[in-house]
Coordinates of C-alpha atoms and ligand atoms in Angstrom, one line a residue:
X28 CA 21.9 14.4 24.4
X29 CA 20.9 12.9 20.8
X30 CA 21.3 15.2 17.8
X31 CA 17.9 13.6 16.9
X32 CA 15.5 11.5 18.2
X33 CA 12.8 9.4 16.0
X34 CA 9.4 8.2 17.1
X35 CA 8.1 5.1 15.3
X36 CA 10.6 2.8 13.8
X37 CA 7.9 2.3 10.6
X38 CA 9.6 2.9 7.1
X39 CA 9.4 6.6 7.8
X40 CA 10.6 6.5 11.1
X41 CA 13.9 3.7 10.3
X42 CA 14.9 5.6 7.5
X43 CA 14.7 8.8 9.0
X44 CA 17.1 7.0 11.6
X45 CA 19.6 5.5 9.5
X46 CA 20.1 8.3 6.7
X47 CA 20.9 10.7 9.9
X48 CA 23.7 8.6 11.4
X49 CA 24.7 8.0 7.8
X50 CA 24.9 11.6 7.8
X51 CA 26.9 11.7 11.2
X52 CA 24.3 12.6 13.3
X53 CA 23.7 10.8 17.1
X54 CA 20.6 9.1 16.8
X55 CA 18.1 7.2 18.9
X56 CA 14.5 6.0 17.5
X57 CA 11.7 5.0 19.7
X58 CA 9.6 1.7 19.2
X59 CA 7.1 0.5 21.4
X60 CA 6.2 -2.6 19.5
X61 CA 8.7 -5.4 20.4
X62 CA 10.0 -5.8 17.0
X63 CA 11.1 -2.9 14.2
X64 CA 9.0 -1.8 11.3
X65 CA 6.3 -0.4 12.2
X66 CA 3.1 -1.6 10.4
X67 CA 4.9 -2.1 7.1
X68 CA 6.6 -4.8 8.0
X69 CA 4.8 -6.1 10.9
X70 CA 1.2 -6.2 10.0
X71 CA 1.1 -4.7 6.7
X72 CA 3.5 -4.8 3.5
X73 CA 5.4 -8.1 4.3
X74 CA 2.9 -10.7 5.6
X75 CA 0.3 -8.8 3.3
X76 CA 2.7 -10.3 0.4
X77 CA 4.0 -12.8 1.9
X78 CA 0.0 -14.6 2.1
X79 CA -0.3 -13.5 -1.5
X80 CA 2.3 -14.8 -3.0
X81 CA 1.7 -18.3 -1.3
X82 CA -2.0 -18.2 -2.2
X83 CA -0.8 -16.8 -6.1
X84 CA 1.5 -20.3 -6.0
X85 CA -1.4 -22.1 -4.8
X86 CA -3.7 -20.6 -7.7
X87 CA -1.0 -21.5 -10.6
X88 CA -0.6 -24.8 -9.5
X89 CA -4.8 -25.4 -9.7
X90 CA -5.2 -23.4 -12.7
X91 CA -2.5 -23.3 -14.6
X92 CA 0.0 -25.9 -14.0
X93 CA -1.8 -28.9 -15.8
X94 CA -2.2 -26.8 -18.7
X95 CA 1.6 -26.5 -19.1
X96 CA 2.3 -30.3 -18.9
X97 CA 2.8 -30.0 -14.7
X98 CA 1.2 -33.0 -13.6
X99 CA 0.5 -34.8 -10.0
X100 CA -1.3 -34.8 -6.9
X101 CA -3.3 -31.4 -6.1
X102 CA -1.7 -29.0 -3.9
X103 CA -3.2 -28.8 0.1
X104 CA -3.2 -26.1 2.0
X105 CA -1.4 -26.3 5.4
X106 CA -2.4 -23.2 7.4
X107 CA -0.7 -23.7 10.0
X108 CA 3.0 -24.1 7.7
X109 CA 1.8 -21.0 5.5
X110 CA 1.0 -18.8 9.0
X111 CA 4.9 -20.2 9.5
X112 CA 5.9 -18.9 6.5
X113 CA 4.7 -15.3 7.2
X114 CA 6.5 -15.2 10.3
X115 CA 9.6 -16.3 9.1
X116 CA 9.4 -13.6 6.3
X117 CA 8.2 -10.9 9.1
X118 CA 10.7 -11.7 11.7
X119 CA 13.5 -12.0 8.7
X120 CA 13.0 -8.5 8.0
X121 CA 12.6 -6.7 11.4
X122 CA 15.9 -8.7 12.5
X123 CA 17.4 -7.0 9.3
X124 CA 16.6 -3.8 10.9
X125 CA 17.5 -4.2 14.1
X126 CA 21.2 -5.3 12.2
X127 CA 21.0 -1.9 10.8
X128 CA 20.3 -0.2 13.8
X129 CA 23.5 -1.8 15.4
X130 CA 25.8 -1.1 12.2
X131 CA 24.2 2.3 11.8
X132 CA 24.6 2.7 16.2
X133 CA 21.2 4.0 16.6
X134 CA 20.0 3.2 20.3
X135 CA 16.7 1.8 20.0
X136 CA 15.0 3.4 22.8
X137 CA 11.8 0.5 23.9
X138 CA 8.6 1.4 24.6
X139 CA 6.0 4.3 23.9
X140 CA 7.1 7.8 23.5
X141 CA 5.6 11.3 24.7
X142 CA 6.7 14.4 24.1
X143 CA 7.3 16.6 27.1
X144 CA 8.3 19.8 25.7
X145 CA 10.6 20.3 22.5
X146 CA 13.6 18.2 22.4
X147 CA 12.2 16.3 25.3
X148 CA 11.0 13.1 24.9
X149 CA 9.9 10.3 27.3
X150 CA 10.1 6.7 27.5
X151 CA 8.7 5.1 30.5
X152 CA 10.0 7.4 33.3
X153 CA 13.3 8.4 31.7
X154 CA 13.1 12.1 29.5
X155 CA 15.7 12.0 26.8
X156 CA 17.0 14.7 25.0
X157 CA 17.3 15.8 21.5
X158 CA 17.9 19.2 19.6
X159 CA 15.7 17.9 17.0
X160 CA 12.7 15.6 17.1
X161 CA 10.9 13.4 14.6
X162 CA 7.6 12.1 14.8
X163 CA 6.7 9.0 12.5
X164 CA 4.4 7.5 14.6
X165 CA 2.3 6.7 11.2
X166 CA -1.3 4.8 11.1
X167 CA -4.1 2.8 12.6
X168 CA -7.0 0.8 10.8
X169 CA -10.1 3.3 10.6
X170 CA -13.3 2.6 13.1
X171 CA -16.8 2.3 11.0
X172 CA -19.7 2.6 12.9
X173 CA -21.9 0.3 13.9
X174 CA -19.1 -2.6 13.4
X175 CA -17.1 -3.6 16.5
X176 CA -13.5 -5.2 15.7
X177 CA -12.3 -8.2 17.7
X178 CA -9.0 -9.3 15.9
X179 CA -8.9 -12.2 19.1
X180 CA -12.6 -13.7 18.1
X181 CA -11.0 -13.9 14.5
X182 CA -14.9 -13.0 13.1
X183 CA -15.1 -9.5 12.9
X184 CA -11.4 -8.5 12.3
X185 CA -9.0 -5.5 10.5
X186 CA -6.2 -6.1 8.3
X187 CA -4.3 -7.2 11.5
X188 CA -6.8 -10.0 12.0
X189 CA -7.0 -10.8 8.4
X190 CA -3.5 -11.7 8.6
X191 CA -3.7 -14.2 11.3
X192 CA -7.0 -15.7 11.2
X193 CA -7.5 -18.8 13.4
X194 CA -8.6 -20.8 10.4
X195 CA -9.6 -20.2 6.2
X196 CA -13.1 -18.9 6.4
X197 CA -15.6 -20.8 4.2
X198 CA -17.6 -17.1 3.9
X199 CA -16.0 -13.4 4.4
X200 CA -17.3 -10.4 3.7
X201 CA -14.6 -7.5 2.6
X202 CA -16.2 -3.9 4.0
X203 CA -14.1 -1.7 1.5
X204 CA -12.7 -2.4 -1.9
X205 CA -9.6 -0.4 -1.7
X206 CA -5.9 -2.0 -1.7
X207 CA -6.4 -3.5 1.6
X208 CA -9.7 -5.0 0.9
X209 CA -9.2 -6.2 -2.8
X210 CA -5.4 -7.5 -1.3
X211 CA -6.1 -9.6 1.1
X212 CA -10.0 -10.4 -0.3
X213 CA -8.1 -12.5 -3.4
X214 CA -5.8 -14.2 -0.8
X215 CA -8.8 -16.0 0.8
X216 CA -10.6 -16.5 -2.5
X217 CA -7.5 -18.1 -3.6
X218 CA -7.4 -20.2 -0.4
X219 CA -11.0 -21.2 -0.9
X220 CA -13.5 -18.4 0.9
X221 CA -16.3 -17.3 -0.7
X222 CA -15.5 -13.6 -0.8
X223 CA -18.0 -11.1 -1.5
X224 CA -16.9 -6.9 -1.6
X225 CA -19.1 -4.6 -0.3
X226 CA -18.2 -0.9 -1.3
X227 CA -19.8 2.0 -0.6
X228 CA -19.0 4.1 -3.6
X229 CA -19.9 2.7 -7.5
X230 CA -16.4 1.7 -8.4
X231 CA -13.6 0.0 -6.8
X232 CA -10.3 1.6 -6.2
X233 CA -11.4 4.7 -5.9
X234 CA -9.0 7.2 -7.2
X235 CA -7.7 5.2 -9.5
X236 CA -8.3 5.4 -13.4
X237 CA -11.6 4.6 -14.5
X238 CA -10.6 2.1 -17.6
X239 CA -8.5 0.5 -15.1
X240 CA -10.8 0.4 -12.2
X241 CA -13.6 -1.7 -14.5
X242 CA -11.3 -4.0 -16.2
X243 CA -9.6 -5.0 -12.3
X244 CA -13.0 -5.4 -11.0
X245 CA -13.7 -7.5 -14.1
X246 CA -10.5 -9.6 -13.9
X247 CA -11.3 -10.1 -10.0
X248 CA -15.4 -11.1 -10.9
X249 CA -14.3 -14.0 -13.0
X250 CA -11.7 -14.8 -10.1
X251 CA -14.3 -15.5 -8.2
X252 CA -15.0 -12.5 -5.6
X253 CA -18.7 -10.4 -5.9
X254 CA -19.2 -6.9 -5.5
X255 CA -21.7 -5.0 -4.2
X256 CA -20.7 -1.4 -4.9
X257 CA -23.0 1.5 -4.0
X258 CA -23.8 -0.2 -0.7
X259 CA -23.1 1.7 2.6
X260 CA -22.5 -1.0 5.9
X261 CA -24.9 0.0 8.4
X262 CA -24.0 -3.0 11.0
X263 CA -21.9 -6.0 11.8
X264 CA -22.7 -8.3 14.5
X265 CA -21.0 -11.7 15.4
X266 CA -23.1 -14.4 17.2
X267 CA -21.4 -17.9 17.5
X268 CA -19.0 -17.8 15.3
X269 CA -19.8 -16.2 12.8
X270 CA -21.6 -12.4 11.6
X271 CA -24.3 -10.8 9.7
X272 CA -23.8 -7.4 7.6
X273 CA -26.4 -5.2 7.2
X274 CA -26.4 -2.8 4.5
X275 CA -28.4 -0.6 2.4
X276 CA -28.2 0.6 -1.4
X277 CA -27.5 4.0 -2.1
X278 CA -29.7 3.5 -5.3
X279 CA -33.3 2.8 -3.6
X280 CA -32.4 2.8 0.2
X281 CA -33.4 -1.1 0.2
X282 CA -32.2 -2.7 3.1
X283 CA -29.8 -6.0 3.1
X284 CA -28.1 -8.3 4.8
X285 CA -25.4 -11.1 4.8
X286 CA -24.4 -13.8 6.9
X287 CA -20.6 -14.9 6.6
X288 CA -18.0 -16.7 8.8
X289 CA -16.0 -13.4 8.7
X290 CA -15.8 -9.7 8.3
X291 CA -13.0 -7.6 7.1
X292 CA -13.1 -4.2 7.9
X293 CA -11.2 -2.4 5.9
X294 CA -12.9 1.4 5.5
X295 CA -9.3 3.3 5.4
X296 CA -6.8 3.8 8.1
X297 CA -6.5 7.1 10.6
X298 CA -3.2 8.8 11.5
X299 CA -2.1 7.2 14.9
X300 CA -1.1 10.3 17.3
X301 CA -2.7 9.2 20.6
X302 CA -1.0 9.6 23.6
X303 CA 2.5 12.0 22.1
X304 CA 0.8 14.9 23.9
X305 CA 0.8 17.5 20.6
X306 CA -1.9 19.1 22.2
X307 CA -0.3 20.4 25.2
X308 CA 2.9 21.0 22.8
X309 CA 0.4 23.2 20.7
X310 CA 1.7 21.2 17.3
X311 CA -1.4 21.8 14.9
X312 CA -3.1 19.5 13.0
X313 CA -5.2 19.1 10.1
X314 CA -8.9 19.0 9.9
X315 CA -8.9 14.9 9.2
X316 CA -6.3 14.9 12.6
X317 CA -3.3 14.5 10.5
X318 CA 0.0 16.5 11.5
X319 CA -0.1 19.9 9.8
X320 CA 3.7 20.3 8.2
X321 CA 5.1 22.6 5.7
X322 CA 7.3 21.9 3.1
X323 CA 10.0 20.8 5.0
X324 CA 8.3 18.7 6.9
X325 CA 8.4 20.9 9.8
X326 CA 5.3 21.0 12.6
X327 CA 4.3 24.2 14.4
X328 CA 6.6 24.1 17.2
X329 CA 10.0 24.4 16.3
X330 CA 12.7 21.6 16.5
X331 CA 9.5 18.9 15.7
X332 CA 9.1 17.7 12.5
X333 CA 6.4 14.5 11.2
X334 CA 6.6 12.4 8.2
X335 CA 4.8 9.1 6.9
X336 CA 0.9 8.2 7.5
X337 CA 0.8 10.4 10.4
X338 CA 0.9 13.7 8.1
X339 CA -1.4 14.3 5.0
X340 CA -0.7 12.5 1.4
X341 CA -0.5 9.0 0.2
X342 CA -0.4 6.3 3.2
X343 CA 2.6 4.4 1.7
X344 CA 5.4 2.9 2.7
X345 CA 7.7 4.3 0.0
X346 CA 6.6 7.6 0.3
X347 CA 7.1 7.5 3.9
X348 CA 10.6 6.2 3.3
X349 CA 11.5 9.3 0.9
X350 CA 10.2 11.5 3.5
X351 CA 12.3 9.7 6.1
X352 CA 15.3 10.6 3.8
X353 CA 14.5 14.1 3.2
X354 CA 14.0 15.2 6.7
X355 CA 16.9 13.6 7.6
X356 CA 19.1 15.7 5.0
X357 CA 16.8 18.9 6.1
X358 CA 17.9 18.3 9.8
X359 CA 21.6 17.8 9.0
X360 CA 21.5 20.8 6.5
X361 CA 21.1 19.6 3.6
X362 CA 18.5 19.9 0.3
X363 CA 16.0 16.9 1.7
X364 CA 13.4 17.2 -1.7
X365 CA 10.4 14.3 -2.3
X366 CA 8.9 15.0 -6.0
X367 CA 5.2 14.1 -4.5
X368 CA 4.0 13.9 -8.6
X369 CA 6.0 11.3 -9.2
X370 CA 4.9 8.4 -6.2
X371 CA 3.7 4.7 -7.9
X372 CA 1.3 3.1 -6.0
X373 CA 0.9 -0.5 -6.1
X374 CA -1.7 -3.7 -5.5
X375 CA -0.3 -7.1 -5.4
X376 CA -3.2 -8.6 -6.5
X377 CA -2.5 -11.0 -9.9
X378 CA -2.4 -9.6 -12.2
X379 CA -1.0 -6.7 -10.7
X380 CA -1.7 -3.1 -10.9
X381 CA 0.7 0.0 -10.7
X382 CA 0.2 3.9 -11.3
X383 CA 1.8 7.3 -11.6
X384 CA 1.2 10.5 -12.3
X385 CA -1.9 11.7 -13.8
X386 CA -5.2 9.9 -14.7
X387 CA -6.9 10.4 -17.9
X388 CA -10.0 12.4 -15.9
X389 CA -7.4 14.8 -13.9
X390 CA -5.6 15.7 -16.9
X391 CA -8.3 16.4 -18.6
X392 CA -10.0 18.6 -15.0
X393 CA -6.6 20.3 -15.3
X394 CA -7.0 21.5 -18.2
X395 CA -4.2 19.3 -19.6
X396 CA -4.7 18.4 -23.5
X397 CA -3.7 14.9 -23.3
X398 CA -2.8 11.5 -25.8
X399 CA -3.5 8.8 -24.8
X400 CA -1.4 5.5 -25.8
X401 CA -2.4 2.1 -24.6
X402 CA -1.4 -1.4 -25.5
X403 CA -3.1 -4.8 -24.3
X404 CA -0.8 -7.8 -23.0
X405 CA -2.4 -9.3 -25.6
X406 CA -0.1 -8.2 -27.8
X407 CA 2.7 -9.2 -25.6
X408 CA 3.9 -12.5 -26.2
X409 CA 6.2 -12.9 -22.6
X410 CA 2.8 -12.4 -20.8
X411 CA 0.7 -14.8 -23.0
X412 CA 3.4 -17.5 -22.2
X413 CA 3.0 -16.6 -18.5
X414 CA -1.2 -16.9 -19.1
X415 CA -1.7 -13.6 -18.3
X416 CA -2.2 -11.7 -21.5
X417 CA -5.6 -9.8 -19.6
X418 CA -4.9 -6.4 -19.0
X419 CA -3.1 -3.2 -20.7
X420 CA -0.7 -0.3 -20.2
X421 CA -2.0 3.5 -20.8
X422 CA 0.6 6.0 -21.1
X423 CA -0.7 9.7 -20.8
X424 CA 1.0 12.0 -22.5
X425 CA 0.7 16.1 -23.4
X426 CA -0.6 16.5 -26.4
X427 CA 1.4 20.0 -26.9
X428 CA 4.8 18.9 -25.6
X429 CA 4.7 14.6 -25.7
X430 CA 5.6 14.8 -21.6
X431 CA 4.7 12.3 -19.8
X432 CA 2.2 12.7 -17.0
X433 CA 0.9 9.4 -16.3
X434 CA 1.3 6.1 -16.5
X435 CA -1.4 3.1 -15.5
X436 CA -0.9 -0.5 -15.7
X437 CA -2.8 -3.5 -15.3
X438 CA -0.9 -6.8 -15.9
X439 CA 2.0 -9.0 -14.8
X440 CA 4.9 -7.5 -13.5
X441 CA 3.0 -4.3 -13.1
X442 CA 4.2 -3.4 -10.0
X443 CA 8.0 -3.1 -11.4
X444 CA 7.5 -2.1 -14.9
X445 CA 6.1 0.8 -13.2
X446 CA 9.7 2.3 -12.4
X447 CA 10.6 2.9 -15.6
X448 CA 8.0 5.6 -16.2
X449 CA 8.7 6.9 -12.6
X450 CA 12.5 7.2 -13.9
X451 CA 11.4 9.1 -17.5
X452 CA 9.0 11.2 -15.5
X453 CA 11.7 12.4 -13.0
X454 CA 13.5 13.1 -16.2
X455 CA 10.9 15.2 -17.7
X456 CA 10.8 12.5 -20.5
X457 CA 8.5 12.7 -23.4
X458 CA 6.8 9.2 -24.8
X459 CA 9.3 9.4 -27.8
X460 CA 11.7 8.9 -25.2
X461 CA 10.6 5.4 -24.1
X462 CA 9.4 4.7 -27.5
X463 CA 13.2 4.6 -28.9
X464 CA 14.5 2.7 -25.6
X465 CA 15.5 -0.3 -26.8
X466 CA 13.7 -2.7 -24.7
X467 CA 14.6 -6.2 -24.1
X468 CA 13.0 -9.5 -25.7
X469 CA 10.6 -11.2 -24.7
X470 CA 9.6 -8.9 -21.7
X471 CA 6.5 -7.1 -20.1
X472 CA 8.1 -4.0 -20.0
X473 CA 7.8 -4.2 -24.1
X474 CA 4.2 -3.6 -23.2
X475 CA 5.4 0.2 -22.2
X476 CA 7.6 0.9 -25.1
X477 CA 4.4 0.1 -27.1
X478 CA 2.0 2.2 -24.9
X479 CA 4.6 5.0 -26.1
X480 CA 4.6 3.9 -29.4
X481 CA 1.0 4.2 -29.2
X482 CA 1.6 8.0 -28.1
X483 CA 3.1 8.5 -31.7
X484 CA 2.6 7.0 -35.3
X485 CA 1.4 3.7 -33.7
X486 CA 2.6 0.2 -31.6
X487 CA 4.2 -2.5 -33.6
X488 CA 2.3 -5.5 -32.0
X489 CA -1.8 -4.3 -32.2
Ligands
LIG163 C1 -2.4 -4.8 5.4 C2 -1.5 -3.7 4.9 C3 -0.8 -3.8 3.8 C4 0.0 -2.8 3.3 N1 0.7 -3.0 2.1 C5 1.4 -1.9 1.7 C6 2.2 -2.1 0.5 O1 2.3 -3.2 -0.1 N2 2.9 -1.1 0.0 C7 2.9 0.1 0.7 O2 3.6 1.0 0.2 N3 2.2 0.3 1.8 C8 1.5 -0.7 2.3 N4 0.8 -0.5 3.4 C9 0.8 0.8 4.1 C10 2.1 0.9 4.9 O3 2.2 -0.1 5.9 C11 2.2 2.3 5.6 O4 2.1 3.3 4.6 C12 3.6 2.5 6.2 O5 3.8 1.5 7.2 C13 3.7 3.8 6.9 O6 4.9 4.0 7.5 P1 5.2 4.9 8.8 O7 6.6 4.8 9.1 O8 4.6 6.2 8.5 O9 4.3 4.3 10.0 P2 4.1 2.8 10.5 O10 4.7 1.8 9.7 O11 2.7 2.7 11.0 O12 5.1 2.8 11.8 C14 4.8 3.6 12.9 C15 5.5 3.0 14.1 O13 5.4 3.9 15.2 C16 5.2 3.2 16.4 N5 4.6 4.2 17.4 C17 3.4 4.8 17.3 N6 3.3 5.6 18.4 C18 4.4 5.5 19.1 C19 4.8 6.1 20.3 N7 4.1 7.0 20.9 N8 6.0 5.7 20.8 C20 6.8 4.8 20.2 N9 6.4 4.2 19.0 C21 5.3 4.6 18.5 C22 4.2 2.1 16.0 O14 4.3 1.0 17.0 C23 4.8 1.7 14.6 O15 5.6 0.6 14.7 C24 0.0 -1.5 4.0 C25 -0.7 -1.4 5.2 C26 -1.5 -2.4 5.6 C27 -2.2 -2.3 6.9
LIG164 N1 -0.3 -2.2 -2.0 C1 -0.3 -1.1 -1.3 O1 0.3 -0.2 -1.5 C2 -1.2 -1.1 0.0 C3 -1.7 -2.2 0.5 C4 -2.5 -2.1 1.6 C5 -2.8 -0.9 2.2 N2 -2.2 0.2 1.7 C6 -2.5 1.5 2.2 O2 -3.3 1.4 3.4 C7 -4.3 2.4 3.4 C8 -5.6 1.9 3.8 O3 -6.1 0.9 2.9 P1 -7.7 0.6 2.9 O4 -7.9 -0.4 1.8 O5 -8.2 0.3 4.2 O6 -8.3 2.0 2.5 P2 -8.7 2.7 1.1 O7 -8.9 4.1 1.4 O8 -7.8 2.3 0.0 O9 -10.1 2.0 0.8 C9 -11.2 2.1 1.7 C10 -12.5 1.8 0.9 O10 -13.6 1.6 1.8 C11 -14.7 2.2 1.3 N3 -15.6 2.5 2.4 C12 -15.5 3.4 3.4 N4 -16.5 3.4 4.3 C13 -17.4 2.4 3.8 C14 -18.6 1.8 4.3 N5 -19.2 2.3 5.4 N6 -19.2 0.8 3.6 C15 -18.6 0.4 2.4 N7 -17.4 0.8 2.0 C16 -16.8 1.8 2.7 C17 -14.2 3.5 0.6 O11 -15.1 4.0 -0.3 C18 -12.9 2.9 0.0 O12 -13.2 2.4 -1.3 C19 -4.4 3.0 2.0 O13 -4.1 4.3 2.0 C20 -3.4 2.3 1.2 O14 -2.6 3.1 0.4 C21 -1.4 0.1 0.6

């Protein structure tokens, strides 16, 4: 009898695991894949970086490397050695958790779970049981109509495929320009593909703040990737290696088409539930058929809770990993809290782009009055020495009380200079606050103290 038994060892589920046997609980987690995870770290997150951080070394040494005096023969690309390289960084990380499973001594219970009633769970024939039961079974890539994936053929593939293609693709065609999309798009236009973006709304990123969105889809054009926004994918076939798009504008109803070596689908991704038998438990779910939970992370039938992609909100790993935490502390009585307003999000793109909080355009649909202070790299002399000066931070602020409520950046080092606004804003900081941090020089994060600058009598470096 387990005080508490995980399904899904994804970065909700493994962290759910470990903070409860921290917390003394006994603990199993369930895993059908046949390594620790979950998506994150197996098909997602890792290799996802992993690829573009090769391809971003690959880039430099083209673009940039003669023009700072580094000098020699041009840099190949071995596929095969940089598909190595991925799984050495996967299978370095899902080792690490299986280490932590054994220190933590969490059984890791192999193969796919259902649940039979509550507090019964069963792998293969065996029903174990549990007092209390979390399910963190999180997400799969999204179907689109008319477009049949076949991750094997390696022509019309998901994100999975797009990580393990049999060869670089002279041609692809990205369905989507969302993180996945844009992500793994500038990998194999780094690599040498001919990458064009088709998107069915008008912007790219969607969500995410409009000066940002046009000045990353700007950066991205002169990288070399196309876009056709507006454009809704009617059909993808795949004839002898390789496929033809069809697709039609939302402007006139004109009809296109493409032919490319390869497709990416990459239209969202869907909660992955099948086969847990919530029906027959009667847990209820949300229109969209994600887990319903309250605010405790708590399902309809007691004893069961869900966290991660498999329940409503942002489908990230870090915000599955809080949750992981929090219901943990819930189920061994403790305060388990995730401040949901205050959750970056990331693309890995170069340069990079990070977020928090607020854009300008829901400040201002709240109701909010808002400053605004932004500062370009331009002005930042760490990130004209790297050659990546494009790009600027925009602090928004209340114009009433100088709070912070969001921050959007789009530059180098994005992705961690983020955490220092995500660190004020869990302090209720105002932009005076970061604007009289003393902040280290010559660094990116300068760029913030000056967006905050910019939120009072003015930055130093514009
Ligand atoms: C290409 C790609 C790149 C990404 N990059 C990032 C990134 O850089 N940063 C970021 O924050 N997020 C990223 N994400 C999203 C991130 O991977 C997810 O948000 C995160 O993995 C969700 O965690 P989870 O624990 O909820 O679910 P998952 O990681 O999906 O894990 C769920 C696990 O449950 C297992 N499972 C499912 N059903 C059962 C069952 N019945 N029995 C037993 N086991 C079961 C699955 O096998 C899986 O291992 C990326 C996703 C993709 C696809
Ligand atoms: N760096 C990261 O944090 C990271 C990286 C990868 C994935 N993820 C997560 O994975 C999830 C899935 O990513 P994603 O990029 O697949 O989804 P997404 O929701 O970010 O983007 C999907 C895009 O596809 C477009 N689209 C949908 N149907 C279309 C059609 N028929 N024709 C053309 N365009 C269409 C949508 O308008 C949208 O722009 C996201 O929630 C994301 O948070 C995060």
């Amino acid at each position: 009898m387990y005080d508490l038994i995980v399904i899904g060892a994804g970065p909700g589920g493994y962290v759910c695991a470990i903070r409860a046997a921290q917390l003394g609980l006994k603990v199993a987690c369930v895993e059908g894949r046949e390594t620790l995870g979950g998506t994150c770290l197996n098909v997602g997150c890792i290799p996802s970086k992993a690829l573009l951080h090769a391809s971003h070394m690959l880039h430099e040494s083209h673009e940039n490397f003669d023009r700072m005096g580094l000098t020699g023969a041009k840099v190949k690309v071995d596929w095969t050695k940089m598909q190595g390289y991925k799984a050495e960084t996967v299978s370095g990380n899902t080792k690490g958790i299986e280490f932590l499973f054994k220190k933590n001594k969490i059984d890791w219970l192999k193969g796919w779970a259902s649940i039979e009633a509550p507090g019964k769970v069963k792998v293969g024939d065996k029903v174990h049981e549990a007092t209390n039961v979390v399910i963190a079974t999180g997400s799969d890539p999204a179907k689109l109509k008319g477009v049949e994936v076949d991750n094997a053929g390696g022509v019309i593939v998901d994100s999975t495929g797009a990580l393990s293609l049999p060869k670089i693709p002279k041609s692809m065609v990205v369905i989507g320009a969302g993180v996945i999309g844009l992500e793994l798009g500038s990998v194999y236009a780094r690599l040498g593909a001919e990458v064009t973006v088709v998107e069915y709304l008008d912007e790219i990123t969607p969500g995410m703040d409009a000066e940002v969105q046009k000045q990353f889809q700007k950066i991205l054009t002169k990288q070399g990737l196309k876009f056709i926004l507006g454009a809704a994918v009617k059909s993808a076939e795949a004839a002898k290696g390789k496929a033809r798009i069809a697709y039609s504008l939302k402007k006139d109803d004109s009809e296109h088409s493409i032919d490319t070596d390869c497709v990416l689908v990459a239209t969202g991704r869907r909660p992955q539930v099948d086969g847990l038998g919530l029906d027959a438990l009667g847990v209820q779910m949300t229109d969209r058929g994600f887990i319903k939970i309250d605010e405790h992370w708590a399902t309809s039938v007691k004893g069961v809770y869900a966290i991660g992609d498999c329940v409503p909100g942002p489908m990230l790993a870090h915000k599955a990993e809080d949750e992981g935490m929090a219901v943990a502390e819930v189920i061994a009585g403790k305060h388990g809290h995730v401040n949901y307003d205050v959750i970056p999000g990331v693309i890995y793109t170069t340069p990079e782009v990070a977020n928090v909080g607020m854009t300008e355009a829901a400040a201002k649909d709240a109701g909010r009055k808002v400053k605004i202070g932004k500062f370009p790299f331009m002005g930042n002399a760490r990130a004209k020495a790297m050659m990546q000066a494009d790009g600027f931070v925009k602090l928004i602020a209340d114009a009433e009380t100088d709070r912070i409520l969001g921050c959007h950046i789009i530059g180098p080092n994005a992705g961690e200079m983020i955490h220092e606004v995500c660190v004020a804003m869990e302090f209720g900081a105002a932009a005076e606050d970061l604007a009289l941090t003393c902040h280290a020089h010559p660094t990116t994060s300068e760029a913030v103290r000056e967006a905050a600058l910019a939120c009072g009598d003015g930055p130093i470096h514009v």
